[in-house]
GROMACS .gro file of C-alpha atoms in nm:
model
  277
    1MET     CA    1  -0.321   1.873  -4.251
    2THR     CA    2  -0.497   2.148  -4.061
    3ARG     CA    3  -0.359   2.342  -3.769
    4LEU     CA    4  -0.520   2.110  -3.512
    5PHE     CA    5  -0.277   1.829  -3.593
    6SER     CA    6   0.023   2.048  -3.516
    7ASP     CA    7  -0.146   2.179  -3.201
    8ILE     CA    8  -0.181   1.825  -3.069
    9ILE     CA    9   0.183   1.747  -3.146
   10VAL     CA   10   0.306   2.066  -2.979
   11THR     CA   11   0.091   2.002  -2.672
   12ARG     CA   12   0.234   1.654  -2.632
   13ALA     CA   13   0.590   1.765  -2.704
   14ALA     CA   14   0.566   2.023  -2.427
   15SER     CA   15   0.479   1.757  -2.169
   16PRO     CA   16   0.737   1.566  -1.960
   17GLN     CA   17   0.718   1.275  -2.204
   18SER     CA   18   0.800   1.448  -2.532
   19GLY     CA   19   0.644   1.348  -2.863
   20PHE     CA   20   0.361   1.101  -2.899
   21SER     CA   21   0.332   0.811  -2.664
   22THR     CA   22   0.548   0.525  -2.792
   23PRO     CA   23   0.433   0.164  -2.775
   24ALA     CA   24   0.554  -0.029  -2.473
   25ALA     CA   25   0.741  -0.355  -2.504
   26SER     CA   26   0.477  -0.613  -2.584
   27GLY     CA   27   0.450  -0.986  -2.569
   28GLY     CA   28   0.181  -0.980  -2.839
   29ASP     CA   29  -0.188  -0.896  -2.847
   30LYS     CA   30  -0.363  -0.900  -2.510
   31LEU     CA   31  -0.708  -0.849  -2.659
   32ALA     CA   32  -0.842  -0.947  -2.999
   33ILE     CA   33  -1.185  -0.845  -3.126
   34ASP     CA   34  -1.287  -1.057  -3.424
   35GLY     CA   35  -1.590  -0.978  -3.639
   36VAL     CA   36  -1.807  -0.851  -3.354
   37ASN     CA   37  -2.165  -0.738  -3.408
   38PHE     CA   38  -2.386  -0.624  -3.121
   39TRP     CA   39  -2.756  -0.553  -3.074
   40TYR     CA   40  -2.967  -0.376  -2.812
   41GLY     CA   41  -3.291  -0.560  -2.878
   42SER     CA   42  -3.357  -0.518  -3.250
   43LYS     CA   43  -3.122  -0.220  -3.288
   44GLN     CA   44  -2.774  -0.307  -3.411
   45ALA     CA   45  -2.508  -0.094  -3.242
   46LEU     CA   46  -2.183  -0.251  -3.369
   47PHE     CA   47  -2.104  -0.385  -3.715
   48GLU     CA   48  -1.822  -0.633  -3.788
   49ILE     CA   49  -1.561  -0.485  -3.554
   50THR     CA   50  -1.216  -0.642  -3.585
   51LEU     CA   51  -0.937  -0.493  -3.375
   52THR     CA   52  -0.640  -0.593  -3.159
   53VAL     CA   53  -0.490  -0.433  -2.847
   54PRO     CA   54  -0.121  -0.505  -2.777
   55GLU     CA   55  -0.014  -0.611  -2.429
   56ARG     CA   56   0.110  -0.335  -2.196
   57SER     CA   57  -0.006  -0.050  -2.415
   58VAL     CA   58  -0.279   0.214  -2.416
   59ALA     CA   59  -0.550   0.194  -2.684
   60ALA     CA   60  -0.785   0.490  -2.727
   61PHE     CA   61  -1.136   0.454  -2.872
   62ILE     CA   62  -1.253   0.784  -3.025
   63GLY     CA   63  -1.559   0.895  -3.217
   64PRO     CA   64  -1.878   1.102  -3.177
   65SER     CA   65  -2.140   1.025  -2.914
   66GLY     CA   66  -2.343   0.716  -2.995
   67CYS     CA   67  -2.081   0.563  -3.225
   68GLY     CA   68  -2.048   0.243  -3.019
   69LYS     CA   69  -1.714   0.292  -2.849
   70SER     CA   70  -1.847   0.255  -2.491
   71THR     CA   71  -2.061  -0.040  -2.598
   72LEU     CA   72  -1.751  -0.212  -2.732
   73LEU     CA   73  -1.556  -0.128  -2.416
   74ARG     CA   74  -1.823  -0.292  -2.199
   75LEU     CA   75  -1.818  -0.603  -2.417
   76LEU     CA   76  -1.456  -0.664  -2.320
   77ASN     CA   77  -1.551  -0.772  -1.966
   78ARG     CA   78  -1.912  -0.867  -2.040
   79MET     CA   79  -2.069  -0.572  -1.860
   80ASN     CA   80  -2.335  -0.564  -2.132
   81ASP     CA   81  -2.456  -0.900  -2.001
   82LEU     CA   82  -2.631  -0.697  -1.730
   83ILE     CA   83  -2.858  -0.534  -1.990
   84ASP     CA   84  -3.167  -0.732  -2.092
   85GLY     CA   85  -3.220  -0.803  -2.459
   86THR     CA   86  -2.862  -0.766  -2.577
   87ARG     CA   87  -2.675  -1.013  -2.796
   88HIS     CA   88  -2.362  -1.032  -3.004
   89THR     CA   89  -2.186  -1.238  -3.266
   90GLY     CA   90  -1.814  -1.273  -3.325
   91LYS     CA   91  -1.534  -1.333  -3.077
   92ILE     CA   92  -1.357  -1.134  -2.807
   93LEU     CA   93  -1.033  -1.300  -2.705
   94LEU     CA   94  -0.831  -1.239  -2.388
   95ASP     CA   95  -0.491  -1.404  -2.420
   96GLY     CA   96  -0.635  -1.608  -2.705
   97ARG     CA   97  -0.942  -1.735  -2.517
   98ASP     CA   98  -1.295  -1.627  -2.607
   99VAL     CA   99  -1.442  -1.455  -2.300
  100TYR     CA  100  -1.794  -1.549  -2.411
  101THR     CA  101  -1.750  -1.925  -2.381
  102PRO     CA  102  -2.011  -2.086  -2.150
  103ASP     CA  103  -1.747  -2.199  -1.901
  104MET     CA  104  -1.600  -1.851  -1.856
  105ASN     CA  105  -1.604  -1.752  -1.487
  106LEU     CA  106  -1.743  -1.396  -1.486
  107VAL     CA  107  -1.602  -1.312  -1.143
  108ASP     CA  108  -1.255  -1.413  -1.262
  109LEU     CA  109  -1.299  -1.228  -1.592
  110ARG     CA  110  -1.396  -0.904  -1.420
  111ARG     CA  111  -1.104  -0.944  -1.180
  112ARG     CA  112  -0.867  -0.977  -1.475
  113VAL     CA  113  -1.038  -0.699  -1.673
  114GLY     CA  114  -1.114  -0.413  -1.435
  115MET     CA  115  -1.319  -0.105  -1.515
  116VAL     CA  116  -1.313   0.263  -1.421
  117PHE     CA  117  -1.625   0.459  -1.508
  118GLN     CA  118  -1.680   0.814  -1.631
  119LYS     CA  119  -1.820   0.932  -1.299
  120SER     CA  120  -1.617   0.842  -0.993
  121ASN     CA  121  -1.817   0.604  -0.778
  122PRO     CA  122  -1.642   0.546  -0.445
  123PHE     CA  123  -1.834   0.338  -0.194
  124PRO     CA  124  -1.968   0.525   0.114
  125LYS     CA  125  -1.693   0.368   0.319
  126SER     CA  126  -1.346   0.468   0.430
  127ILE     CA  127  -1.061   0.512   0.184
  128TYR     CA  128  -0.906   0.193   0.322
  129GLU     CA  129  -1.227  -0.010   0.288
  130ASN     CA  130  -1.276   0.108  -0.070
  131VAL     CA  131  -0.940  -0.033  -0.173
  132VAL     CA  132  -0.975  -0.366   0.007
  133TYR     CA  133  -1.337  -0.427  -0.096
  134GLY     CA  134  -1.252  -0.658  -0.387
  135PRO     CA  135  -0.986  -0.861  -0.205
  136ARG     CA  136  -1.221  -0.901   0.096
  137VAL     CA  137  -1.495  -1.034  -0.132
  138SER     CA  138  -1.236  -1.279  -0.270
  139GLY     CA  139  -1.166  -1.405   0.081
  140VAL     CA  140  -0.853  -1.213   0.182
  141ARG     CA  141  -0.864  -1.157   0.557
  142ASP     CA  142  -0.501  -1.118   0.665
  143ARG     CA  143  -0.464  -0.761   0.796
  144ALA     CA  144  -0.096  -0.728   0.713
  145ARG     CA  145  -0.162  -0.838   0.356
  146LEU     CA  146  -0.451  -0.593   0.324
  147ASP     CA  147  -0.241  -0.309   0.469
  148HIS     CA  148   0.033  -0.378   0.215
  149LEU     CA  149  -0.224  -0.394  -0.065
  150VAL     CA  150  -0.373  -0.058   0.029
  151GLU     CA  151  -0.033   0.111   0.033
  152ARG     CA  152   0.074  -0.047  -0.298
  153CYS     CA  153  -0.246   0.041  -0.484
  154LEU     CA  154  -0.266   0.395  -0.350
  155LYS     CA  155   0.096   0.449  -0.453
  156GLN     CA  156   0.023   0.307  -0.798
  157SER     CA  157  -0.268   0.548  -0.832
  158ALA     CA  158  -0.054   0.843  -0.714
  159LEU     CA  159  -0.279   0.900  -0.412
  160TRP     CA  160  -0.081   0.760  -0.119
  161ASN     CA  161   0.098   1.080  -0.017
  162GLU     CA  162  -0.232   1.269  -0.012
  163VAL     CA  163  -0.430   1.024   0.202
  164LYS     CA  164  -0.183   0.810   0.401
  165ASP     CA  165  -0.266   0.995   0.724
  166ARG     CA  166  -0.644   0.960   0.684
  167LEU     CA  167  -0.703   0.613   0.547
  168HIS     CA  168  -1.004   0.564   0.772
  169ALA     CA  169  -1.175   0.887   0.670
  170SER     CA  170  -1.472   0.870   0.436
  171ALA     CA  171  -1.386   0.839   0.067
  172LEU     CA  172  -1.670   1.084  -0.001
  173GLU     CA  173  -1.461   1.361   0.159
  174LEU     CA  174  -1.206   1.342  -0.125
  175SER     CA  175  -1.206   1.579  -0.420
  176GLY     CA  176  -1.340   1.461  -0.755
  177GLY     CA  177  -0.993   1.393  -0.893
  178GLN     CA  178  -0.891   1.209  -0.578
  179GLN     CA  179  -1.209   1.001  -0.588
  180GLN     CA  180  -1.134   0.895  -0.946
  181ARG     CA  181  -0.779   0.795  -0.852
  182LEU     CA  182  -0.925   0.601  -0.556
  183CYS     CA  183  -1.151   0.415  -0.798
  184ILE     CA  184  -0.843   0.329  -1.003
  185ALA     CA  185  -0.671   0.204  -0.686
  186ARG     CA  186  -0.979  -0.005  -0.607
  187ALA     CA  187  -0.963  -0.159  -0.956
  188LEU     CA  188  -0.590  -0.232  -0.917
  189ALA     CA  189  -0.649  -0.411  -0.585
  190THR     CA  190  -0.786  -0.719  -0.761
  191ASP     CA  191  -0.461  -0.754  -0.962
  192PRO     CA  192  -0.615  -0.704  -1.307
  193GLU     CA  193  -0.430  -0.753  -1.633
  194VAL     CA  194  -0.646  -0.507  -1.829
  195LEU     CA  195  -0.797  -0.174  -1.723
  196LEU     CA  196  -1.097  -0.035  -1.910
  197MET     CA  197  -1.151   0.339  -1.866
  198ASP     CA  198  -1.469   0.505  -1.992
  199GLU     CA  199  -1.407   0.882  -2.012
  200PRO     CA  200  -1.217   0.873  -1.680
  201ALA     CA  201  -1.130   1.244  -1.680
  202SER     CA  202  -1.432   1.401  -1.851
  203ALA     CA  203  -1.577   1.539  -1.526
  204LEU     CA  204  -1.245   1.663  -1.383
  205ASP     CA  205  -1.065   1.996  -1.379
  206PRO     CA  206  -0.744   2.038  -1.588
  207LYS     CA  207  -0.508   1.967  -1.297
  208SER     CA  208  -0.689   1.645  -1.202
  209THR     CA  209  -0.709   1.547  -1.569
  210GLN     CA  210  -0.332   1.580  -1.600
  211ALA     CA  211  -0.288   1.363  -1.291
  212ILE     CA  212  -0.507   1.090  -1.445
  213GLU     CA  213  -0.319   1.112  -1.777
  214ASP     CA  214   0.019   1.088  -1.604
  215LEU     CA  215  -0.112   0.790  -1.411
  216ILE     CA  216  -0.226   0.614  -1.730
  217PHE     CA  217   0.117   0.668  -1.882
  218ASP     CA  218   0.281   0.507  -1.579
  219LEU     CA  219   0.034   0.218  -1.545
  220LYS     CA  220   0.089   0.087  -1.898
  221ARG     CA  221   0.427  -0.046  -1.782
  222GLU     CA  222   0.232  -0.319  -1.602
  223TYR     CA  223  -0.119  -0.318  -1.750
  224THR     CA  224  -0.301  -0.314  -2.081
  225ILE     CA  225  -0.531  -0.011  -2.088
  226VAL     CA  226  -0.826   0.070  -2.313
  227ILE     CA  227  -0.964   0.422  -2.280
  228VAL     CA  228  -1.274   0.579  -2.433
  229THR     CA  229  -1.236   0.955  -2.476
  230HIS     CA  230  -1.393   1.245  -2.664
  231ASN     CA  231  -1.081   1.454  -2.602
  232MET     CA  232  -0.857   1.438  -2.911
  233GLN     CA  233  -0.560   1.589  -2.733
  234GLN     CA  234  -0.597   1.340  -2.451
  235ALA     CA  235  -0.600   1.050  -2.697
  236ALA     CA  236  -0.286   1.188  -2.860
  237ARG     CA  237  -0.110   1.236  -2.528
  238VAL     CA  238  -0.176   0.903  -2.359
  239SER     CA  239  -0.236   0.635  -2.621
  240ASP     CA  240  -0.011   0.413  -2.829
  241THR     CA  241  -0.286   0.310  -3.069
  242THR     CA  242  -0.612   0.478  -3.163
  243ALA     CA  243  -0.933   0.341  -3.313
  244PHE     CA  244  -1.191   0.576  -3.469
  245PHE     CA  245  -1.556   0.468  -3.472
  246PHE     CA  246  -1.856   0.613  -3.653
  247GLU     CA  247  -2.215   0.489  -3.639
  248GLY     CA  248  -2.115   0.151  -3.496
  249ARG     CA  249  -1.839   0.084  -3.745
  250LEU     CA  250  -1.462   0.092  -3.710
  251VAL     CA  251  -1.346   0.345  -3.967
  252GLU     CA  252  -0.973   0.320  -3.903
  253SER     CA  253  -0.721   0.213  -3.642
  254GLY     CA  254  -0.345   0.229  -3.610
  255PRO     CA  255  -0.051   0.384  -3.424
  256THR     CA  256  -0.164   0.709  -3.264
  257GLN     CA  257   0.100   0.924  -3.432
  258GLN     CA  258  -0.008   0.798  -3.773
  259MET     CA  259  -0.376   0.845  -3.693
  260PHE     CA  260  -0.325   1.208  -3.589
  261THR     CA  261  -0.078   1.314  -3.858
  262HIS     CA  262  -0.147   1.095  -4.162
  263PRO     CA  263  -0.484   0.919  -4.127
  264LYS     CA  264  -0.572   0.697  -4.419
  265GLU     CA  265  -0.941   0.787  -4.424
  266LYS     CA  266  -1.082   1.133  -4.500
  267GLN     CA  267  -1.356   1.072  -4.243
  268THR     CA  268  -1.092   1.023  -3.972
  269GLU     CA  269  -0.921   1.349  -4.065
  270ASP     CA  270  -1.252   1.534  -4.066
  271TYR     CA  271  -1.334   1.411  -3.715
  272ILE     CA  272  -0.994   1.479  -3.564
  273THR     CA  273  -0.983   1.830  -3.713
  274GLY     CA  274  -1.329   1.911  -3.580
  275ARG     CA  275  -1.519   1.925  -3.908
  276PHE     CA  276  -1.788   1.708  -3.752
  277GLY     CA  277  -1.862   1.529  -3.424
   0.00000   0.00000   0.00000
């Protein structure tokens, strides 16, 4: 293998959690993608994708821009339903149930499968009101319960100590890294089982990126996480499994250490080592 593989290993080994991320204890597959095809109008974007994501683990989707990884991510909680002219075939199972059945409650699905976007998008409200927005919409009104929820979620997102004395200040006053962690806290407030993260650290400085990566590593103890990233070192540092996509097709998937040290496909090696992409 080329030097890049060893660089990734050394980078990870130098971090507080040495070596590659190891799979968490799992009760089985949380998500199963079975023969999925997807179209934007007449243009097919995904071709026969079959993939599983173990419970309480981090799965990274990697590949060049336009390869379909974000499209697949948004299929997992039906965000693509908001785009006119889209359709799919195949199944996406959450705990064994197809999320595209007609009787699926979309509000409940998106509570169970939360999403954090590439660009932090806090509401123009206070830090407190950002966190409690989802629970309020769901009918939670008890102030003590909301106060407890805010503290718990801000602690989970490693933000509590930085904002506990200004909870009623505008969320827009926070730094970019803090805003992204607030968005994670907001997602956690609805008690999701799965967190989808689309390039959550791509717009952040190295220090904030490390904070997000450390947070992901901690959160997988309780949640199943799927992350889309262009950063190979980030995928190696935070994920248990990695899936490589190219032109709408799944080229290869497997344990992250295997993918970054002994990939089965030459195309995977070429991408990871920077020969294309």
